[in-house]
PDB file of C-alpha atoms and ligand atoms in Angstrom:
ATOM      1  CA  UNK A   1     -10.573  15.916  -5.899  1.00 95.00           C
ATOM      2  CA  UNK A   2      -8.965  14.138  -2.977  1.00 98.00           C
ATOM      3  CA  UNK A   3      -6.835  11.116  -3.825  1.00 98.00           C
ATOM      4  CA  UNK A   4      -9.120   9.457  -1.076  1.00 98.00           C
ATOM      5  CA  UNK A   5     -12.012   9.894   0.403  1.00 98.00           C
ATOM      6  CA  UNK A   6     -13.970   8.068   2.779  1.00 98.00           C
ATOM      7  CA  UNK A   7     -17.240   8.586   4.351  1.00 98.00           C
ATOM      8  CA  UNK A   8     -18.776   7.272   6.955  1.00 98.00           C
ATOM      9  CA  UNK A   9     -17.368   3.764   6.557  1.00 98.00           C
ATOM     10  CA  UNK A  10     -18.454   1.180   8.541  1.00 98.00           C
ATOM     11  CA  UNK A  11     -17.315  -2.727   8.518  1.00 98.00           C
ATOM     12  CA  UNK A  12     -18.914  -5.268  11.124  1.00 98.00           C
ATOM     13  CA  UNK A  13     -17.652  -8.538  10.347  1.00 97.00           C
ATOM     14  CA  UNK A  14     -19.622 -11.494  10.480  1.00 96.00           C
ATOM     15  CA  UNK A  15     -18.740 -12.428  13.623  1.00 95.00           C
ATOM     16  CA  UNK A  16     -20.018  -9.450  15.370  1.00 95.00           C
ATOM     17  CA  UNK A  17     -16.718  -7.907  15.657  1.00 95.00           C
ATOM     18  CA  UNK A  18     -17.325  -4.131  14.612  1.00 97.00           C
ATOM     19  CA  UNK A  19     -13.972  -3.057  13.259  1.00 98.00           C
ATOM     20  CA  UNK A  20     -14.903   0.680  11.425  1.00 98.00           C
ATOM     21  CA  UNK A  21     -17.183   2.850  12.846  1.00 98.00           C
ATOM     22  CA  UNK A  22     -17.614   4.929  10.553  1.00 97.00           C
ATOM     23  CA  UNK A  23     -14.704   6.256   9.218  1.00 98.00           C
ATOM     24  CA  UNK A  24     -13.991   9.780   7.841  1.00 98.00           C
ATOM     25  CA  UNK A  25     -11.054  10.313   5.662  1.00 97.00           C
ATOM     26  CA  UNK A  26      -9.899  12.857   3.227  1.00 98.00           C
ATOM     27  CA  UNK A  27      -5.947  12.257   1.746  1.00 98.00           C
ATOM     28  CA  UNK A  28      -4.525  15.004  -0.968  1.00 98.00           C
ATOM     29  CA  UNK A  29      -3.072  14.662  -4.135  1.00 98.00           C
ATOM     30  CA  UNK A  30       0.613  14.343  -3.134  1.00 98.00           C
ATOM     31  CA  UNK A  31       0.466  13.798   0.124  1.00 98.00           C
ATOM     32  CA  UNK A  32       2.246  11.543   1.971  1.00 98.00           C
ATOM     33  CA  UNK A  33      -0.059  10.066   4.666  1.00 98.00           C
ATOM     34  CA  UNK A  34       0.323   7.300   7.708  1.00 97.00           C
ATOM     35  CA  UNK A  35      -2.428   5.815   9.786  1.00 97.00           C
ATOM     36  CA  UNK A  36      -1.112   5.007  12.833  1.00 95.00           C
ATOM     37  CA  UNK A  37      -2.371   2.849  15.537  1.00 93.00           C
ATOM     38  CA  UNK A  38      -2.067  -0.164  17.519  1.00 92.00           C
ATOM     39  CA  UNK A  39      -3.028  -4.029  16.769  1.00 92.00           C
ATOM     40  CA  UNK A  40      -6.481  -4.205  16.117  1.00 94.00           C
ATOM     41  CA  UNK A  41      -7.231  -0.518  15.107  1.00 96.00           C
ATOM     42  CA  UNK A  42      -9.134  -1.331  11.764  1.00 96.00           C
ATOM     43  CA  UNK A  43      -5.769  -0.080   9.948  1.00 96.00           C
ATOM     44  CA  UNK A  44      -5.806  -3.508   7.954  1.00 95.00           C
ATOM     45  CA  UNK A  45      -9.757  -3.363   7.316  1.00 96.00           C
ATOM     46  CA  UNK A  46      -9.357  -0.023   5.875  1.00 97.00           C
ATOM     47  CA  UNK A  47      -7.239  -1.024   3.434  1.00 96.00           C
ATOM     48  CA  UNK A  48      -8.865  -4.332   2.364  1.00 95.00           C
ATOM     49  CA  UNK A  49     -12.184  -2.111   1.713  1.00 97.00           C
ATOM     50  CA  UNK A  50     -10.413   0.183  -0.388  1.00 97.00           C
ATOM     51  CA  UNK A  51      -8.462  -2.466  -2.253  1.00 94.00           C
ATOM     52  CA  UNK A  52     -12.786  -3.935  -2.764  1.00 94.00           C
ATOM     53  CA  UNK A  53     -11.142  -7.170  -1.112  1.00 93.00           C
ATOM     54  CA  UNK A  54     -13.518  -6.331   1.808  1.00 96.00           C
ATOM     55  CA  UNK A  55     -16.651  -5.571   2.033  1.00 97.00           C
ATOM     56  CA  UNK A  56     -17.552  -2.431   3.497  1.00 98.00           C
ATOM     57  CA  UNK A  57     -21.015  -2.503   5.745  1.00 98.00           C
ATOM     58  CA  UNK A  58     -22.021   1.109   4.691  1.00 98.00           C
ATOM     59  CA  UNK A  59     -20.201   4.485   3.745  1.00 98.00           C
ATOM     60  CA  UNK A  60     -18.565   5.494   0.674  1.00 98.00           C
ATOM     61  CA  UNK A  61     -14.984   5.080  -0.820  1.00 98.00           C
ATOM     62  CA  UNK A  62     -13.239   7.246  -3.946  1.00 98.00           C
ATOM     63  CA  UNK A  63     -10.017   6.923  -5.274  1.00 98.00           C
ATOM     64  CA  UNK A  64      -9.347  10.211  -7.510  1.00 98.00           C
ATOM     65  CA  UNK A  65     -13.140  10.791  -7.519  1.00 98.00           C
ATOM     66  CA  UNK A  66     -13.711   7.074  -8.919  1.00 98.00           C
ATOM     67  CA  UNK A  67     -16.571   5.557  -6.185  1.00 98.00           C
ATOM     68  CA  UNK A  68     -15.260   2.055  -5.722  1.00 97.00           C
ATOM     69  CA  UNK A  69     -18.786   1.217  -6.177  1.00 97.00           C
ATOM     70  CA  UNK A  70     -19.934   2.448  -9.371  1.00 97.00           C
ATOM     71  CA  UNK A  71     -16.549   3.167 -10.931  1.00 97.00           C
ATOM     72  CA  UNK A  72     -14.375   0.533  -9.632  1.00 96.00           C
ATOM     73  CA  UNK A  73     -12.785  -0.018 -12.542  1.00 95.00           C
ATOM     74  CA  UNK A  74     -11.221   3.345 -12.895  1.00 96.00           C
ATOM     75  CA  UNK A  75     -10.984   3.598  -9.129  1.00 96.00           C
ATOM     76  CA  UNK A  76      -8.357   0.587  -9.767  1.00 95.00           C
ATOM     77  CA  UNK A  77      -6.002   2.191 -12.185  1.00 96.00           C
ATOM     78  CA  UNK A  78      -5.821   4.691  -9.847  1.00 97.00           C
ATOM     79  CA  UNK A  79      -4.569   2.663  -7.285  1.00 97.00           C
ATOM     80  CA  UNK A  80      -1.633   0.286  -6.143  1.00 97.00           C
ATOM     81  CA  UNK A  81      -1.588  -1.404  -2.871  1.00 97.00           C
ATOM     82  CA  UNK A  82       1.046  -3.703  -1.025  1.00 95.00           C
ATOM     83  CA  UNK A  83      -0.886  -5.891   1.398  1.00 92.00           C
ATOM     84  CA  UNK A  84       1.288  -6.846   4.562  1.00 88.00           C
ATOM     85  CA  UNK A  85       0.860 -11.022   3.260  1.00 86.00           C
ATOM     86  CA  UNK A  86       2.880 -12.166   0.354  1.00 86.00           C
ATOM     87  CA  UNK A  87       0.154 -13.584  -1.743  1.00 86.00           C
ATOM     88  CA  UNK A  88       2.302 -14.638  -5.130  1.00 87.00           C
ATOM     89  CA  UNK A  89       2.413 -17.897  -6.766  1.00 90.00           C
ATOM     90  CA  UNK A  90       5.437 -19.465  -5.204  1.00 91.00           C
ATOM     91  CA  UNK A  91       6.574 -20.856  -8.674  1.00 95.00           C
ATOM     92  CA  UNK A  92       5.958 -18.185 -10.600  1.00 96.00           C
ATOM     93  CA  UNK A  93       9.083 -16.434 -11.396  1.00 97.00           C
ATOM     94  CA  UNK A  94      10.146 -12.974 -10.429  1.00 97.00           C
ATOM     95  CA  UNK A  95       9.368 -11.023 -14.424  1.00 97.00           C
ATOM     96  CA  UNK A  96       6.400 -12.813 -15.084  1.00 97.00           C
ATOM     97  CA  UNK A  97       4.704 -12.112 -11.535  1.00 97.00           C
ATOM     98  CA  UNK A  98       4.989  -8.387 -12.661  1.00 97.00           C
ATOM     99  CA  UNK A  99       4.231  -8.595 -16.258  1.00 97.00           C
ATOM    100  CA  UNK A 100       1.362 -10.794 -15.585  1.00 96.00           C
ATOM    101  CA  UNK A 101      -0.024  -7.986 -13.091  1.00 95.00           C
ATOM    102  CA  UNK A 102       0.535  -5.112 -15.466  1.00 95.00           C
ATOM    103  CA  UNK A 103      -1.429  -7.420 -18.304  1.00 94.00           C
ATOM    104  CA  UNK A 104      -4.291  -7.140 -15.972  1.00 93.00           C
ATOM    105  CA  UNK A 105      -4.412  -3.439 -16.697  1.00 92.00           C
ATOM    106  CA  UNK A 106      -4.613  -4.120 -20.484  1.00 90.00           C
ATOM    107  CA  UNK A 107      -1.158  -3.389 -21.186  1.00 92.00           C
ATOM    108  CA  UNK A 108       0.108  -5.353 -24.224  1.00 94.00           C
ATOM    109  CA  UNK A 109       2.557  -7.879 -23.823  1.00 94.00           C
ATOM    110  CA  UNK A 110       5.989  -6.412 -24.621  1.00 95.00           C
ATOM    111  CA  UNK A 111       4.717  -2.999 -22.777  1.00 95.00           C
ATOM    112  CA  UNK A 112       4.004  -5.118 -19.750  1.00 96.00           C
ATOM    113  CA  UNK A 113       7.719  -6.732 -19.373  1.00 97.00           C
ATOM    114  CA  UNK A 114       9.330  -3.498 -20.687  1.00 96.00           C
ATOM    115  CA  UNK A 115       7.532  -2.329 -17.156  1.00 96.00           C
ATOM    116  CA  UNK A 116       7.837  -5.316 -15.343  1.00 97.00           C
ATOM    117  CA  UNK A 117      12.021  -4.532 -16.309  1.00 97.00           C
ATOM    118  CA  UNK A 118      11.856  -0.960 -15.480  1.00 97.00           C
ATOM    119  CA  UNK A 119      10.591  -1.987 -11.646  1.00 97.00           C
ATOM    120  CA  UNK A 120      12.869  -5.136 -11.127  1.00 97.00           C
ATOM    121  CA  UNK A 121      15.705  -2.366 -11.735  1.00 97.00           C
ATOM    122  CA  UNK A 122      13.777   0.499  -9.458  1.00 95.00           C
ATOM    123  CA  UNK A 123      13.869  -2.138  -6.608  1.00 95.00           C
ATOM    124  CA  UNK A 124      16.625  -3.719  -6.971  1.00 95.00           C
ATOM    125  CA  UNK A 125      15.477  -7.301  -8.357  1.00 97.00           C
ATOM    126  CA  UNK A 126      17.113  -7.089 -11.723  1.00 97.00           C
ATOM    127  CA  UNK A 127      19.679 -10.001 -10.518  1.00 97.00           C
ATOM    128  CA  UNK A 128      16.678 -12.207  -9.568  1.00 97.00           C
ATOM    129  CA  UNK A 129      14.412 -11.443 -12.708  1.00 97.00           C
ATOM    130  CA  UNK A 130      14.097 -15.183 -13.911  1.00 97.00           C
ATOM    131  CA  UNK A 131      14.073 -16.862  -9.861  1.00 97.00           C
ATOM    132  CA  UNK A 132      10.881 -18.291  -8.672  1.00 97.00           C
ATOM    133  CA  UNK A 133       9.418 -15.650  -6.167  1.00 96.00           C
ATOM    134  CA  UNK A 134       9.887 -18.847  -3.538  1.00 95.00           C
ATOM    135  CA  UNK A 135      13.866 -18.476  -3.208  1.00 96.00           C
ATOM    136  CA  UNK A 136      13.746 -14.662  -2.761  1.00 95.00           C
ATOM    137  CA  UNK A 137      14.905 -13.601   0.986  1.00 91.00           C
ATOM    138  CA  UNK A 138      11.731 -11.809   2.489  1.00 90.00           C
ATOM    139  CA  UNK A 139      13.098  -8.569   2.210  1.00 90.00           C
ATOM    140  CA  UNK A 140      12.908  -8.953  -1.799  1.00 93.00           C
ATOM    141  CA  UNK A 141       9.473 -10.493  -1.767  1.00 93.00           C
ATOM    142  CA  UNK A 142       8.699  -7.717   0.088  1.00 93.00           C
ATOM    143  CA  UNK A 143       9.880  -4.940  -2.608  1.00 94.00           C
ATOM    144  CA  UNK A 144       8.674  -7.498  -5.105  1.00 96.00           C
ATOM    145  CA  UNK A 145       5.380  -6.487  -4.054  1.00 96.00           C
ATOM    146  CA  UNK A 146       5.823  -3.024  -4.147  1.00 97.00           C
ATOM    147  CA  UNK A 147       7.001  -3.455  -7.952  1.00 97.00           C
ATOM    148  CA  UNK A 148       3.997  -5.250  -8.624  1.00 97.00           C
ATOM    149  CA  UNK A 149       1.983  -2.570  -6.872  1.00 97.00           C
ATOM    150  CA  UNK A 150       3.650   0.011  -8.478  1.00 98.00           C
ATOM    151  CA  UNK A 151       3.948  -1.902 -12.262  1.00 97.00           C
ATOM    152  CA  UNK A 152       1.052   0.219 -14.057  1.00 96.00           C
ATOM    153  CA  UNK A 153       1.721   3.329 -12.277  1.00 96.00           C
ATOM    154  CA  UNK A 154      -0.912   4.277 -10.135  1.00 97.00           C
ATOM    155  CA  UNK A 155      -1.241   7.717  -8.740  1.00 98.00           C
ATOM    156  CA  UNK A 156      -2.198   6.469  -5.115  1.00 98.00           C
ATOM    157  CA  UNK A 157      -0.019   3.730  -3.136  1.00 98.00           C
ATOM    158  CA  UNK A 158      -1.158   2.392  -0.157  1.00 98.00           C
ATOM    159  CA  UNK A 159       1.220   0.426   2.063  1.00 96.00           C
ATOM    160  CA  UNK A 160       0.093  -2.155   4.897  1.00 94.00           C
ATOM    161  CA  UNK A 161       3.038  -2.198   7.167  1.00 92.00           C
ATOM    162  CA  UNK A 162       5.375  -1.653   4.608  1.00 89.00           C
ATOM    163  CA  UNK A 163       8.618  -2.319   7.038  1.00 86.00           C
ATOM    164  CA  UNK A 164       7.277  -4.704   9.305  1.00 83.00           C
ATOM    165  CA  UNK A 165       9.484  -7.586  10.035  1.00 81.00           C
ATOM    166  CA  UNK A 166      12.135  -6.022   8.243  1.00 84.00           C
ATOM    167  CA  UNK A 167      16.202  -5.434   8.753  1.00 86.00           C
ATOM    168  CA  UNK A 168      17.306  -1.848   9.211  1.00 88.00           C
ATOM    169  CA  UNK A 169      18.841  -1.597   6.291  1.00 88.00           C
ATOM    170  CA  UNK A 170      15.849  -2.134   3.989  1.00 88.00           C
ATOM    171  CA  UNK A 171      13.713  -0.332   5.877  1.00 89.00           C
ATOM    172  CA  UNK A 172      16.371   2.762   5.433  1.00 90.00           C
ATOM    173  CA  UNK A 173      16.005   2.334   1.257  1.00 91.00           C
ATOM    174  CA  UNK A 174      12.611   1.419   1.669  1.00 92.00           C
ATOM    175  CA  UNK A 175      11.835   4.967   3.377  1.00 93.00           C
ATOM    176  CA  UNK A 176      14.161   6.425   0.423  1.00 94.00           C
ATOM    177  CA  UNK A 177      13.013   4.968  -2.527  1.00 95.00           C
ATOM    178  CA  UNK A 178       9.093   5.755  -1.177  1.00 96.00           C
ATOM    179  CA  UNK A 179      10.389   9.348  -0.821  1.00 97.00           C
ATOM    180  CA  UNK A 180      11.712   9.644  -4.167  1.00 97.00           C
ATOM    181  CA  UNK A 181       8.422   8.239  -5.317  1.00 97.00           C
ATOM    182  CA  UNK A 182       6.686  10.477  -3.462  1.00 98.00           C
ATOM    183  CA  UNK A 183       8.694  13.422  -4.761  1.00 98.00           C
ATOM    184  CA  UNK A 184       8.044  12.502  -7.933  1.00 97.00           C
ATOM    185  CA  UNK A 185       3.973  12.930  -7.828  1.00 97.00           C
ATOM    186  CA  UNK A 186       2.880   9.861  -6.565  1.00 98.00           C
ATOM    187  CA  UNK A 187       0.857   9.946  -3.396  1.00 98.00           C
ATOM    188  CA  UNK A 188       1.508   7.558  -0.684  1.00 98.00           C
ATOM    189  CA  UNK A 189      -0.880   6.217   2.503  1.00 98.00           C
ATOM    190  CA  UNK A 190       1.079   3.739   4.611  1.00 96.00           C
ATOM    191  CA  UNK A 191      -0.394   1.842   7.769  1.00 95.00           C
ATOM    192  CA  UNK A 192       2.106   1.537  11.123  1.00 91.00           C
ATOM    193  CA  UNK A 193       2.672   0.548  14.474  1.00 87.00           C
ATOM    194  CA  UNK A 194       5.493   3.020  14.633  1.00 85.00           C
ATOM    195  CA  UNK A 195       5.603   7.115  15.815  1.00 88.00           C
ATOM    196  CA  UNK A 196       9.410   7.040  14.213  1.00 87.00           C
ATOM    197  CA  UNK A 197       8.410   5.906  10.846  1.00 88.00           C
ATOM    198  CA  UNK A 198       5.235   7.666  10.273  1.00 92.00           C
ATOM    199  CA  UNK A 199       7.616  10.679  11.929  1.00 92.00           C
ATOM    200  CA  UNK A 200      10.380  10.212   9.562  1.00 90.00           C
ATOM    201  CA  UNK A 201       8.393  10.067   6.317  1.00 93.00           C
ATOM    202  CA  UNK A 202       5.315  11.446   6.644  1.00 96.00           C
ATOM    203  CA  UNK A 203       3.317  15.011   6.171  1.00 96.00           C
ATOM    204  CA  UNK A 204      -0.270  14.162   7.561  1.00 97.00           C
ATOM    205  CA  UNK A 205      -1.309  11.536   9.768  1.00 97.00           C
ATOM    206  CA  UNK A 206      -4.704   9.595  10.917  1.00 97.00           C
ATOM    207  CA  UNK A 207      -4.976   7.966  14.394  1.00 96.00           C
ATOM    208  CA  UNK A 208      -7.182   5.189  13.911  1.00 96.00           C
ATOM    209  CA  UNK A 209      -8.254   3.367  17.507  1.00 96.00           C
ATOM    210  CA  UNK A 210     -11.184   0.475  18.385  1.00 97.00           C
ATOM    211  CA  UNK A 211     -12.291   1.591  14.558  1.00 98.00           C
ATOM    212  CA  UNK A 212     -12.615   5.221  15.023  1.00 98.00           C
ATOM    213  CA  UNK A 213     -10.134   8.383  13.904  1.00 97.00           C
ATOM    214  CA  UNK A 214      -8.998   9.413  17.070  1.00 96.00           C
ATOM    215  CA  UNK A 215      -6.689  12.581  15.312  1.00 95.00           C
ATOM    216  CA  UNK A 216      -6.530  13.284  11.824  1.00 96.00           C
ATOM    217  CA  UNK A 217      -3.487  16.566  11.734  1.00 96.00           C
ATOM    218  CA  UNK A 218      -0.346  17.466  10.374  1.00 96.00           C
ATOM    219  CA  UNK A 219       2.813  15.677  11.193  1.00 94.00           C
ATOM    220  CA  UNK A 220       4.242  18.705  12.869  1.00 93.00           C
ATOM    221  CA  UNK A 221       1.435  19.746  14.864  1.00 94.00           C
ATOM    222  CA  UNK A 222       0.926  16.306  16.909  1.00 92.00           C
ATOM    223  CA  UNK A 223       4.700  16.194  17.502  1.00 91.00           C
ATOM    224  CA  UNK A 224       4.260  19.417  19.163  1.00 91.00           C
ATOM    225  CA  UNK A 225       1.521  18.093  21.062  1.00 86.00           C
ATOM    226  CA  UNK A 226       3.404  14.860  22.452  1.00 80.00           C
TER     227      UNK A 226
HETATM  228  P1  LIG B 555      -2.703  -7.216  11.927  1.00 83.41           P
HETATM  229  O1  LIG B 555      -2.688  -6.084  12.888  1.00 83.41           O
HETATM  230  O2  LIG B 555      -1.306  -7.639  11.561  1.00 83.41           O
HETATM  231  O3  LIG B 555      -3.605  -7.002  10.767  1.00 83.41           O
HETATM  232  P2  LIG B 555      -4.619  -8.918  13.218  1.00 83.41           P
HETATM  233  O4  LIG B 555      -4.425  -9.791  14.407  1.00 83.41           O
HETATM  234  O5  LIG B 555      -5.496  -7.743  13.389  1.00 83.41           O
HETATM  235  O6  LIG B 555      -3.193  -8.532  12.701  1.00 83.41           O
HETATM  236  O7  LIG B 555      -5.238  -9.798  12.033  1.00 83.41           O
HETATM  237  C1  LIG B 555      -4.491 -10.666  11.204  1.00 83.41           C
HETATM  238  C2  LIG B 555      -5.471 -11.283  10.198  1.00 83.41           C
HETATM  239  O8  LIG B 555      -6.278 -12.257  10.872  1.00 83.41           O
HETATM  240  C3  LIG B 555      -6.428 -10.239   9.659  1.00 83.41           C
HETATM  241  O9  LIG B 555      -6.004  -9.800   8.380  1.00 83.41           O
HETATM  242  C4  LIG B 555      -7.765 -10.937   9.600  1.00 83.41           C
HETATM  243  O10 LIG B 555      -8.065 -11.382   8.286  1.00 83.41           O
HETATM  244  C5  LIG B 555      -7.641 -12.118  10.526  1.00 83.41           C
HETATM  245  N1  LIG B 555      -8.425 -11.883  11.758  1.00 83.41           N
HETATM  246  C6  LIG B 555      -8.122 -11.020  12.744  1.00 83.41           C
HETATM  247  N2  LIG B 555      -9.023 -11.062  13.712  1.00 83.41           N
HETATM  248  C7  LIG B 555      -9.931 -11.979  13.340  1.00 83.41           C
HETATM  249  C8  LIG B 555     -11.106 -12.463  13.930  1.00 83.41           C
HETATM  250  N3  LIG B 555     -11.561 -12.017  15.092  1.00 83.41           N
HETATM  251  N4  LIG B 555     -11.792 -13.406  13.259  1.00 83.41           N
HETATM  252  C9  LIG B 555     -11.350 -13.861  12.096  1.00 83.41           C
HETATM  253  N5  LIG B 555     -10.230 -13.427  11.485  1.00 83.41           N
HETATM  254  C10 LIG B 555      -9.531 -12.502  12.095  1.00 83.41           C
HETATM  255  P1  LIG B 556      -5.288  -3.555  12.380  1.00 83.41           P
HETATM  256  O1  LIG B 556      -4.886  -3.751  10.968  1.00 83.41           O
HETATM  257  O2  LIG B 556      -5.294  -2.115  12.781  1.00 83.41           O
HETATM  258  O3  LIG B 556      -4.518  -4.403  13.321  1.00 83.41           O
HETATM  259  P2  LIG B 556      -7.659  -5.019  11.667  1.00 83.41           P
HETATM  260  O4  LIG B 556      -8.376  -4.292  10.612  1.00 83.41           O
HETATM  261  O5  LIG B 556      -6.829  -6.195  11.287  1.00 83.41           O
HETATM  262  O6  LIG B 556      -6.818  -3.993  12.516  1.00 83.41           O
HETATM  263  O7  LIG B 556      -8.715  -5.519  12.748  1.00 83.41           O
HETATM  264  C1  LIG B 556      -9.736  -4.673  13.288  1.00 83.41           C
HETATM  265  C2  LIG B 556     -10.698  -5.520  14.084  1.00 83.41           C
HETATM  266  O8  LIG B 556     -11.443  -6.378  13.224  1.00 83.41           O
HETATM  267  C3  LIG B 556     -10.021  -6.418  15.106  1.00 83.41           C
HETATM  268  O9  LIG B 556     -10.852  -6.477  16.247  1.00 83.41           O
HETATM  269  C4  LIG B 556      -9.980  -7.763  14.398  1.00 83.41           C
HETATM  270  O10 LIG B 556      -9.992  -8.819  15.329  1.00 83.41           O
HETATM  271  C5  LIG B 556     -11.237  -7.731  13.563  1.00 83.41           C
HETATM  272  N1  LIG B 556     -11.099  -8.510  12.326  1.00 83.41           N
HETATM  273  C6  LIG B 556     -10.176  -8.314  11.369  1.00 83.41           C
HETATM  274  N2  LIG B 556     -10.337  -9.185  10.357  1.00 83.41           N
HETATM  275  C7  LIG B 556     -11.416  -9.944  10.692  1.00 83.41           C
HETATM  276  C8  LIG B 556     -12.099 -11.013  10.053  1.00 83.41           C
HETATM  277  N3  LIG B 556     -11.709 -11.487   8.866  1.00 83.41           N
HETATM  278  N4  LIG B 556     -13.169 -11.531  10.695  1.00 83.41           N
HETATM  279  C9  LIG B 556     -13.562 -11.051  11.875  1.00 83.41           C
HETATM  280  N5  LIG B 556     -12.962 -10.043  12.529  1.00 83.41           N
HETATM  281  C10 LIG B 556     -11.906  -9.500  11.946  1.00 83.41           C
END
């Protein structure tokens, strides 16, 4: 089973705006995957339909052979995803933000902070455990939401534009700790505007433009090609 799979996906928004047109996607266990393309691409729409925060027009969606719309519950512990918005409670502090999100995966309460404290280590928010998610700089809230993506261990993480708007230096441990992770088992997707970073990390690739896959290949292969 592919870790995902779309078919055929197609999202017109209300407006008329036609942003998938019909997508085809298949990602491997392990694989490290970007989809690259420019502002407007459907990169963002994608994910929102997989993450069943959009809905999806027509086609078909499975995480780990869960259909997102017959199974989505098991789709969902299959699957973390960092959107590209911070979207905490501003008050909340750091712990509970990620204990609270691995209770929501039925994990009992001391199991949920001994996670929550295993992740605020992994990502370097130890220090800031008991700070209210407002006063963190934006490149913690940033791995703050990767901990919370990451807090019951899903198999598949999917990153929106994981290093946008972000100093050099995170985006260098960034890139390394997602390695590691990857290393490790876990299978990444992550969306970018950037050659260099889908380059850097990345074994397989989707071009996504106007909301159609305009290359779907190995890393190596379209570098040879450019
Ligand atoms: P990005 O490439 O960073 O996702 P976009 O400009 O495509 O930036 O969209 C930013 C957000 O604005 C999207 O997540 C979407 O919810 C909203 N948005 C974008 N275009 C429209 C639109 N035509 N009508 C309504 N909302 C839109
Ligand atoms: P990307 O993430 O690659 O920048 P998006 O998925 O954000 O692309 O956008 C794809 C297309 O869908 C764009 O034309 C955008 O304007 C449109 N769009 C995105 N979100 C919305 C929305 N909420 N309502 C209407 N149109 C949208």
């Amino acid at each position: 089973t592919a870790a995902l799979q779309l078919n055929s996906v197609v999202k017109t928004y209300k407006s008329g705006a036609c942003a998938l047109k019909g997508i085809d996607l298949s990602v491997a266990p392990g694989d490290f995957f970007a989809m690259l393309g420019p502002n407007g691409a459907g990169k963002s729409t994608c994910i929102g339909i997989i993450s069943s925060l959009v809905k999806k027009t027509s086609g078909q969606v499975s995480v780990f052979g869960h259909n997102i719309d017959t199974d989505l519950n098991a789709a969902k512990r299959y699957l973390g995803v960092v959107p590209q918005e911070f979207n905490f409670g501003q008050f909340e502090q750091v712990i509970d933000i990620l204990a609270t999100q691995a209770g929501y995966y039925g994990l009992p309460r001391t199991k949920a902070y001994d996670q929550a404290e295993k992740y605020l280590e992994q990502l370097g928010l130890w220090e800031k455990r008991n700070q209210q998610a407002r006063t963190l700089s934006g490149g913690m809230k940033r791995r703050l939401m990767v901990a919370r993506a990451l807090v019951h261990e899903p198999k598949l993480l999917i990153l929106d534009e994981p290093t946008a708007g972000v100093d050099i230096e995170l985006r260098r441990s960034m890139w390394e700790y997602l390695t590691r992770l990857n290393e490790q088992g876990t299978t990444i997707i992550l969306t970018t505007h950037y050659l260099e970073e889908a380059e850097s990390l990345c074994r397989n690739i989707a071009i996504l433009d106007k909301g159609t896959v305009v290359e779907n290949t190995d890393m190596r292969s379209l570098l040879a090609k450019l």
